mmCIF file of C-alpha atoms in Angstrom:
data_model
loop_
_atom_site.group_PDB
_atom_site.id
_atom_site.type_symbol
_atom_site.label_atom_id
_atom_site.label_comp_id
_atom_site.label_asym_id
_atom_site.label_seq_id
_atom_site.Cartn_x
_atom_site.Cartn_y
_atom_site.Cartn_z
ATOM 1 C CA MET A 154 0.019 -0.023 0.025
ATOM 2 C CA LEU A 155 1.430 3.381 -1.072
ATOM 3 C CA LEU A 156 1.846 6.133 1.341
ATOM 4 C CA THR A 157 0.035 9.337 0.720
ATOM 5 C CA ALA A 158 1.767 12.745 0.843
ATOM 6 C CA GLN A 159 -0.195 13.441 4.014
ATOM 7 C CA SER A 160 1.283 10.297 5.650
ATOM 8 C CA VAL A 161 4.775 11.323 4.714
ATOM 9 C CA LEU A 162 4.308 14.759 6.243
ATOM 10 C CA ALA A 163 2.873 13.218 9.398
ATOM 11 C CA GLY A 164 5.849 10.855 9.602
ATOM 12 C CA LEU A 165 8.682 13.297 9.295
ATOM 13 C CA GLU A 166 9.682 12.741 12.919
ATOM 14 C CA LYS A 167 10.752 9.196 11.913
ATOM 15 C CA VAL A 168 13.148 10.142 9.098
ATOM 16 C CA ALA A 169 16.719 11.334 9.228
ATOM 17 C CA CYS A 170 17.326 15.056 9.647
ATOM 18 C CA LYS A 171 19.222 15.142 6.381
ATOM 19 C CA ASP A 172 16.105 13.817 4.534
ATOM 20 C CA ARG A 173 13.419 15.728 6.385
ATOM 21 C CA TRP A 174 13.560 18.880 4.302
ATOM 22 C CA SER A 175 13.588 17.260 0.900
ATOM 23 C CA LEU A 176 10.825 14.781 1.816
ATOM 24 C CA SER A 177 8.717 17.647 3.160
ATOM 25 C CA LEU A 178 9.109 19.624 -0.084
ATOM 26 C CA ALA A 179 8.291 16.624 -2.197
ATOM 27 C CA ALA A 180 5.127 15.849 -0.189
ATOM 28 C CA GLN A 181 3.974 19.493 -0.220
ATOM 29 C CA LYS A 182 4.542 19.642 -3.970
ATOM 30 C CA ALA A 183 2.432 16.535 -4.482
ATOM 31 C CA LEU A 184 -0.394 18.082 -2.501
ATOM 32 C CA SER A 185 -0.233 21.549 -4.122
ATOM 33 C CA HIS A 186 0.194 20.352 -7.649
ATOM 34 C CA PRO A 187 -2.115 17.384 -8.229
ATOM 35 C CA HIS A 188 -1.647 15.542 -11.500
ATOM 36 C CA ARG A 189 -4.318 15.524 -14.142
ATOM 37 C CA ALA A 190 -6.071 12.343 -15.102
ATOM 38 C CA ALA A 191 -3.786 12.081 -18.180
ATOM 39 C CA ASP A 192 -0.841 12.002 -15.855
ATOM 40 C CA GLU A 193 -1.949 9.245 -13.607
ATOM 41 C CA ALA A 194 1.023 7.025 -14.498
ATOM 42 C CA LYS A 195 3.441 9.851 -13.689
ATOM 43 C CA ALA A 196 1.684 10.549 -10.444
ATOM 44 C CA ALA A 197 1.874 6.864 -9.427
ATOM 45 C CA GLU A 198 5.571 6.743 -10.231
ATOM 46 C CA ALA A 199 6.184 9.878 -8.156
ATOM 47 C CA ALA A 200 4.244 8.321 -5.242
ATOM 48 C CA VAL A 201 6.305 5.174 -5.412
ATOM 49 C CA GLN A 202 9.592 7.143 -5.381
ATOM 50 C CA LEU A 203 8.439 9.239 -2.448
ATOM 51 C CA GLN A 204 7.538 6.102 -0.466
ATOM 52 C CA GLN A 205 10.941 4.447 -1.253
ATOM 53 C CA ARG A 206 12.816 7.525 -0.109
ATOM 54 C CA PHE A 207 10.728 7.756 3.056
ATOM 55 C CA GLU A 208 11.232 4.042 3.884
ATOM 56 C CA ARG A 209 15.070 4.212 3.227
ATOM 57 C CA SER A 210 15.353 7.186 5.602
ATOM 58 C CA CYS A 211 13.335 5.365 8.297
ATOM 59 C CA GLN A 212 15.424 2.244 7.919
ATOM 60 C CA TRP A 213 18.612 4.302 8.291
ATOM 61 C CA VAL A 214 17.273 5.777 11.616
ATOM 62 C CA GLU A 215 16.224 2.350 12.861
ATOM 63 C CA ALA A 216 19.679 0.923 12.118
ATOM 64 C CA ARG A 217 21.331 3.713 14.125
ATOM 65 C CA GLN A 218 18.956 3.201 17.045
ATOM 66 C CA GLN A 219 19.946 -0.525 17.210
ATOM 67 C CA GLN A 220 23.662 0.213 17.364
ATOM 68 C CA VAL A 221 23.464 2.431 20.485
ATOM 69 C CA VAL A 222 25.530 0.951 23.375
ATOM 70 C CA PRO A 223 24.541 1.292 27.049
ATOM 71 C CA VAL A 224 25.369 4.800 28.295
ATOM 72 C CA ASN A 225 26.342 5.444 31.869
ATOM 73 C CA ILE A 226 26.686 8.965 33.334
ATOM 74 C CA ASP A 227 29.536 9.231 35.787
ATOM 75 C CA ALA A 228 27.748 9.798 39.188
ATOM 76 C CA GLY A 229 31.080 10.854 40.709
ATOM 77 C CA LEU A 230 31.108 14.100 38.655
ATOM 78 C CA PRO A 231 29.050 17.136 39.697
ATOM 79 C CA ILE A 232 27.047 17.059 36.469
ATOM 80 C CA GLY A 233 25.761 13.606 37.402
ATOM 81 C CA GLU A 234 23.591 15.095 40.070
ATOM 82 C CA HIS A 235 22.037 17.393 37.537
ATOM 83 C CA ALA A 236 21.602 14.837 34.645
ATOM 84 C CA ALA A 237 17.824 14.602 35.196
ATOM 85 C CA VAL A 238 17.363 18.367 35.171
ATOM 86 C CA ILE A 239 19.539 18.718 32.060
ATOM 87 C CA SER A 240 17.685 15.962 30.256
ATOM 88 C CA GLU A 241 14.335 17.582 30.967
ATOM 89 C CA ALA A 242 15.537 20.964 29.778
ATOM 90 C CA ILE A 243 16.867 19.527 26.563
ATOM 91 C CA THR A 244 13.623 17.718 25.971
ATOM 92 C CA ASN A 245 11.443 20.742 26.561
ATOM 93 C CA ASN A 246 13.598 23.451 24.949
ATOM 94 C CA GLN A 247 15.340 23.897 21.600
ATOM 95 C CA VAL A 248 18.180 25.771 23.195
ATOM 96 C CA VAL A 249 19.786 25.296 26.658
ATOM 97 C CA ILE A 250 22.570 27.338 28.295
ATOM 98 C CA LEU A 251 24.756 25.363 30.643
ATOM 99 C CA THR A 252 27.342 26.921 32.908
ATOM 100 C CA GLY A 253 29.701 24.592 34.686
ATOM 101 C CA GLU A 254 33.057 25.135 36.379
ATOM 102 C CA THR A 255 36.144 23.297 35.263
ATOM 103 C CA GLY A 256 35.934 19.752 36.543
ATOM 104 C CA SER A 257 32.131 19.534 36.537
ATOM 105 C CA GLY A 258 32.257 16.868 33.757
ATOM 106 C CA LYS A 259 30.087 18.788 31.295
ATOM 107 C CA THR A 260 32.330 18.282 28.338
ATOM 108 C CA THR A 261 32.489 14.508 28.509
ATOM 109 C CA GLN A 262 29.064 13.756 29.997
ATOM 110 C CA LEU A 263 26.779 16.072 27.896
ATOM 111 C CA PRO A 264 27.057 13.988 24.668
ATOM 112 C CA LYS A 265 26.116 10.933 26.658
ATOM 113 C CA ILE A 266 23.126 12.608 28.224
ATOM 114 C CA CYS A 267 22.016 13.576 24.727
ATOM 115 C CA MET A 268 22.422 9.995 23.557
ATOM 116 C CA GLN A 269 20.353 8.769 26.471
ATOM 117 C CA LEU A 270 17.536 10.945 25.181
ATOM 118 C CA GLY A 271 17.675 9.283 21.757
ATOM 119 C CA ARG A 272 19.579 12.068 20.102
ATOM 120 C CA GLY A 273 22.154 11.013 17.542
ATOM 121 C CA SER A 274 19.832 8.485 15.914
ATOM 122 C CA ARG A 275 18.380 10.902 13.290
ATOM 123 C CA GLY A 276 21.555 12.833 12.807
ATOM 124 C CA LEU A 277 24.886 13.515 14.397
ATOM 125 C CA ILE A 278 25.429 14.933 17.884
ATOM 126 C CA GLY A 279 28.014 17.632 16.948
ATOM 127 C CA HIS A 280 30.298 18.774 19.768
ATOM 128 C CA THR A 281 32.664 21.602 19.091
ATOM 129 C CA GLN A 282 35.933 22.610 20.756
ATOM 130 C CA PRO A 283 38.043 25.705 20.079
ATOM 131 C CA ARG A 284 41.234 23.692 19.483
ATOM 132 C CA ARG A 285 42.232 20.531 17.668
ATOM 133 C CA LEU A 286 44.032 18.939 20.611
ATOM 134 C CA ALA A 287 40.991 19.393 22.849
ATOM 135 C CA ALA A 288 38.675 17.934 20.252
ATOM 136 C CA ARG A 289 40.854 14.806 19.846
ATOM 137 C CA ALA A 290 41.354 14.394 23.573
ATOM 138 C CA VAL A 291 37.714 14.724 24.413
ATOM 139 C CA ALA A 292 36.788 12.303 21.595
ATOM 140 C CA SER A 293 39.223 9.697 22.988
ATOM 141 C CA ARG A 294 37.923 10.135 26.499
ATOM 142 C CA ILE A 295 34.245 9.705 25.505
ATOM 143 C CA ALA A 296 35.037 6.723 23.381
ATOM 144 C CA GLU A 297 36.941 5.133 26.355
ATOM 145 C CA GLU A 298 34.081 5.749 28.726
ATOM 146 C CA MET A 299 31.571 4.246 26.327
ATOM 147 C CA ASN A 300 33.905 1.337 25.622
ATOM 148 C CA VAL A 301 33.928 1.833 21.900
ATOM 149 C CA VAL A 302 36.716 2.261 19.333
ATOM 150 C CA LEU A 303 37.409 5.892 18.414
ATOM 151 C CA GLY A 304 36.148 6.433 14.801
ATOM 152 C CA THR A 305 33.093 4.170 15.213
ATOM 153 C CA LEU A 306 30.176 5.388 17.406
ATOM 154 C CA VAL A 307 32.290 8.257 18.577
ATOM 155 C CA GLY A 308 34.311 10.108 15.958
ATOM 156 C CA CYS A 309 36.517 13.157 15.527
ATOM 157 C CA GLN A 310 37.221 15.562 12.747
ATOM 158 C CA VAL A 311 39.816 18.282 12.794
ATOM 159 C CA ARG A 312 42.096 19.740 10.190
ATOM 160 C CA PHE A 313 44.195 16.929 8.445
ATOM 161 C CA HIS A 314 42.512 14.308 10.661
ATOM 162 C CA ASP A 315 39.127 12.655 10.067
ATOM 163 C CA GLN A 316 37.779 9.675 12.111
ATOM 164 C CA VAL A 317 34.098 9.906 11.223
ATOM 165 C CA GLN A 318 32.087 7.300 9.374
ATOM 166 C CA GLU A 319 28.448 6.689 8.533
ATOM 167 C CA SER A 320 27.713 4.970 11.796
ATOM 168 C CA THR A 321 29.215 7.770 13.932
ATOM 169 C CA GLN A 322 26.692 9.419 16.335
ATOM 170 C CA ILE A 323 28.894 11.679 18.453
ATOM 171 C CA LYS A 324 31.209 13.882 16.407
ATOM 172 C CA LEU A 325 33.938 15.993 18.079
ATOM 173 C CA MET A 326 35.279 18.768 15.906
ATOM 174 C CA THR A 327 36.737 22.326 15.947
ATOM 175 C CA ASP A 328 34.480 25.390 15.537
ATOM 176 C CA GLY A 329 36.176 25.985 12.204
ATOM 177 C CA ILE A 330 35.137 22.513 10.919
ATOM 178 C CA LEU A 331 31.451 23.142 11.662
ATOM 179 C CA LEU A 332 31.621 26.630 10.206
ATOM 180 C CA ALA A 333 33.113 25.300 6.973
ATOM 181 C CA GLU A 334 30.278 22.716 6.762
ATOM 182 C CA ILE A 335 27.747 25.516 6.433
ATOM 183 C CA GLN A 336 29.024 26.138 2.843
ATOM 184 C CA ARG A 337 27.688 22.792 1.655
ATOM 185 C CA ASP A 338 24.902 22.217 4.216
ATOM 186 C CA ARG A 339 23.140 25.554 4.811
ATOM 187 C CA PHE A 340 20.834 24.197 7.577
ATOM 188 C CA LEU A 341 23.267 21.775 9.099
ATOM 189 C CA THR A 342 20.838 18.978 8.318
ATOM 190 C CA HIS A 343 23.408 16.227 9.181
ATOM 191 C CA TYR A 344 23.043 17.120 12.855
ATOM 192 C CA ASP A 345 20.095 16.622 15.219
ATOM 193 C CA THR A 346 22.058 18.146 18.185
ATOM 194 C CA LEU A 347 24.822 20.723 18.496
ATOM 195 C CA ILE A 348 26.882 21.345 21.661
ATOM 196 C CA ILE A 349 28.888 24.526 21.428
ATOM 197 C CA ASP A 350 31.577 24.160 24.182
ATOM 198 C CA GLU A 351 33.847 26.805 25.499
ATOM 199 C CA ALA A 352 31.595 29.516 24.149
ATOM 200 C CA HIS A 353 33.138 32.104 26.479
ATOM 201 C CA GLU A 354 36.219 32.359 24.257
ATOM 202 C CA ARG A 355 34.267 34.588 21.874
ATOM 203 C CA SER A 356 36.459 33.882 18.879
ATOM 204 C CA LEU A 357 35.156 34.925 15.449
ATOM 205 C CA ASN A 358 34.324 31.244 14.681
ATOM 206 C CA ILE A 359 32.121 30.990 17.763
ATOM 207 C CA ASP A 360 30.504 34.365 17.164
ATOM 208 C CA PHE A 361 29.632 33.509 13.588
ATOM 209 C CA LEU A 362 28.332 30.102 14.681
ATOM 210 C CA LEU A 363 26.041 31.442 17.395
ATOM 211 C CA GLY A 364 24.643 34.130 15.134
ATOM 212 C CA TYR A 365 24.060 31.671 12.240
ATOM 213 C CA ILE A 366 22.594 28.911 14.403
ATOM 214 C CA LYS A 367 20.044 31.386 15.808
ATOM 215 C CA LYS A 368 19.045 32.315 12.258
ATOM 216 C CA ILE A 369 18.382 28.683 11.160
ATOM 217 C CA LEU A 370 16.616 27.527 14.299
ATOM 218 C CA PRO A 371 13.128 28.415 13.027
ATOM 219 C CA ARG A 372 13.752 26.351 9.875
ATOM 220 C CA ARG A 373 15.175 23.460 12.021
ATOM 221 C CA PRO A 374 12.610 22.796 14.736
ATOM 222 C CA ASP A 375 14.156 19.291 15.245
ATOM 223 C CA LEU A 376 17.520 20.659 16.046
ATOM 224 C CA LYS A 377 18.708 20.895 19.704
ATOM 225 C CA VAL A 378 21.414 23.327 20.728
ATOM 226 C CA ILE A 379 23.368 23.354 23.970
ATOM 227 C CA VAL A 380 25.748 26.308 24.665
ATOM 228 C CA THR A 381 28.187 25.686 27.467
ATOM 229 C CA SER A 382 31.270 27.031 29.188
ATOM 230 C CA ALA A 383 32.965 27.482 32.455
ATOM 231 C CA THR A 384 32.929 31.319 32.566
ATOM 232 C CA ILE A 385 30.028 32.061 30.213
ATOM 233 C CA ASP A 386 27.914 35.169 30.558
ATOM 234 C CA ALA A 387 24.815 33.084 31.009
ATOM 235 C CA GLU A 388 22.274 35.882 31.000
ATOM 236 C CA ARG A 389 23.657 37.456 27.826
ATOM 237 C CA PHE A 390 23.666 34.153 25.914
ATOM 238 C CA SER A 391 20.203 33.386 27.208
ATOM 239 C CA ALA A 392 18.901 36.649 25.907
ATOM 240 C CA HIS A 393 20.488 36.090 22.507
ATOM 241 C CA PHE A 394 18.600 32.844 22.242
ATOM 242 C CA ASP A 395 15.235 34.383 23.272
ATOM 243 C CA GLN A 396 15.507 33.720 26.947
ATOM 244 C CA ALA A 397 16.692 30.139 26.762
ATOM 245 C CA PRO A 398 16.818 28.351 30.135
ATOM 246 C CA VAL A 399 20.045 28.462 32.084
ATOM 247 C CA ILE A 400 21.327 25.533 34.162
ATOM 248 C CA GLU A 401 24.286 25.979 36.615
ATOM 249 C CA VAL A 402 26.551 23.059 37.606
ATOM 250 C CA SER A 403 29.108 23.452 40.324
ATOM 251 C CA GLY A 404 32.656 22.363 39.837
ATOM 252 C CA ARG A 405 34.761 19.950 41.918
ATOM 253 C CA SER A 406 37.485 21.234 44.214
ATOM 254 C CA TYR A 407 40.382 19.615 46.050
ATOM 255 C CA PRO A 408 41.989 20.463 49.408
ATOM 256 C CA VAL A 409 45.042 22.687 49.165
ATOM 257 C CA ASP A 410 47.682 23.096 51.868
ATOM 258 C CA VAL A 411 49.414 26.504 52.210
ATOM 259 C CA VAL A 412 52.913 26.290 53.525
ATOM 260 C CA TYR A 413 54.940 29.548 54.408
ATOM 261 C CA ARG A 414 58.703 29.780 54.350
ATOM 262 C CA PRO A 415 60.405 30.907 57.648
ATOM 263 C CA VAL A 416 60.973 34.657 57.901
ATOM 264 C CA GLY A 417 64.453 35.636 56.760
ATOM 265 C CA PHE A 418 65.199 32.302 55.074
ATOM 266 C CA ASP A 419 67.140 32.726 51.858
ATOM 267 C CA SER A 420 67.624 29.583 49.734
ATOM 268 C CA ASP A 421 70.142 31.299 47.451
ATOM 269 C CA ASP A 422 72.802 30.811 50.105
ATOM 270 C CA ASP A 423 72.126 27.088 50.379
ATOM 271 C CA GLU A 424 74.035 25.268 47.662
ATOM 272 C CA THR A 425 72.325 21.913 48.453
ATOM 273 C CA SER A 426 68.864 23.313 47.823
ATOM 274 C CA LEU A 427 69.584 24.136 44.180
ATOM 275 C CA ASN A 428 67.966 27.525 44.793
ATOM 276 C CA LEU A 429 64.605 25.919 45.527
ATOM 277 C CA PRO A 430 62.275 27.190 48.271
ATOM 278 C CA GLU A 431 62.539 25.108 51.483
ATOM 279 C CA SER A 432 58.870 24.017 51.184
ATOM 280 C CA ILE A 433 59.562 22.340 47.795
ATOM 281 C CA VAL A 434 62.716 20.674 49.073
ATOM 282 C CA ALA A 435 60.720 19.344 52.095
ATOM 283 C CA VAL A 436 57.975 17.934 49.892
ATOM 284 C CA ALA A 437 60.387 16.313 47.583
ATOM 285 C CA GLN A 438 62.231 14.623 50.491
ATOM 286 C CA GLU A 439 58.949 13.398 51.891
ATOM 287 C CA ILE A 440 57.975 11.850 48.514
ATOM 288 C CA LEU A 441 61.365 10.073 48.334
ATOM 289 C CA GLU A 442 60.960 8.668 51.823
ATOM 290 C CA LEU A 443 57.443 7.396 51.029
ATOM 291 C CA GLU A 444 58.652 5.743 47.789
ATOM 292 C CA ALA A 445 61.545 4.195 49.689
ATOM 293 C CA GLN A 446 58.992 2.636 52.016
ATOM 294 C CA GLY A 447 56.992 1.287 49.120
ATOM 295 C CA LYS A 448 54.068 3.692 49.739
ATOM 296 C CA THR A 449 52.366 5.833 47.074
ATOM 297 C CA PRO A 450 52.557 9.576 47.696
ATOM 298 C CA GLN A 451 49.209 11.252 48.065
#
């Protein structure tokens, strides 16, 4: 039984993001330009082609849904306590602003939270970093946590280095890579989620991306955008995206001991200290003593 154009329009939520626009146009064209009786054969052929394209796209999405591996959010990180709130915000809003101090786990856990919500099956979860080294390091870390080989479910693309394939669902890249893709994919239809990380750096690439993404959001209602950083001006970014919700995640701190040198002590006169402060020499000696006893320095 052939699908009608109305059925295709009603089922657009099941197709890949990259096919949604073209299928919508084809279905709308069939409805607004009905064939005459003399063109019944042509109309039937067009209907068959439309159904085949719709079914291929649905099968592509189903195949990606089946390859998803179990995803666990690290409960030891501060962001783990807010995972439910973040998930709800992403589900109910097109844009979410997330502020999190260094060490909160936002960079490595956000893509996994998105995948738990089913994102990545209809398109890529794009995750940007300002620098190539950071993009590759984060990709390796996420792949390790998900127990997959880098370049399969989790991929990375930077200049002169591409580890992304058809089955990839989480794609780490630099801001420049995503900006360059706009030239051949105006509405970024290969992505169903975008995570713009380190947005506080305010480079030209990030400024262009944020401005362009806001422009295409009305044309991409299926696209989710998460803007995050450690020192982001949350209210300003929220206002830019029409009062998008802001979620704050605390960082993780460690105890620090403060040691003062004795008054009047001058290590420059002590040849054995190699001109190092006494506190550093004392710590080094303590480490050597612990290692000699077979203990691990803390």
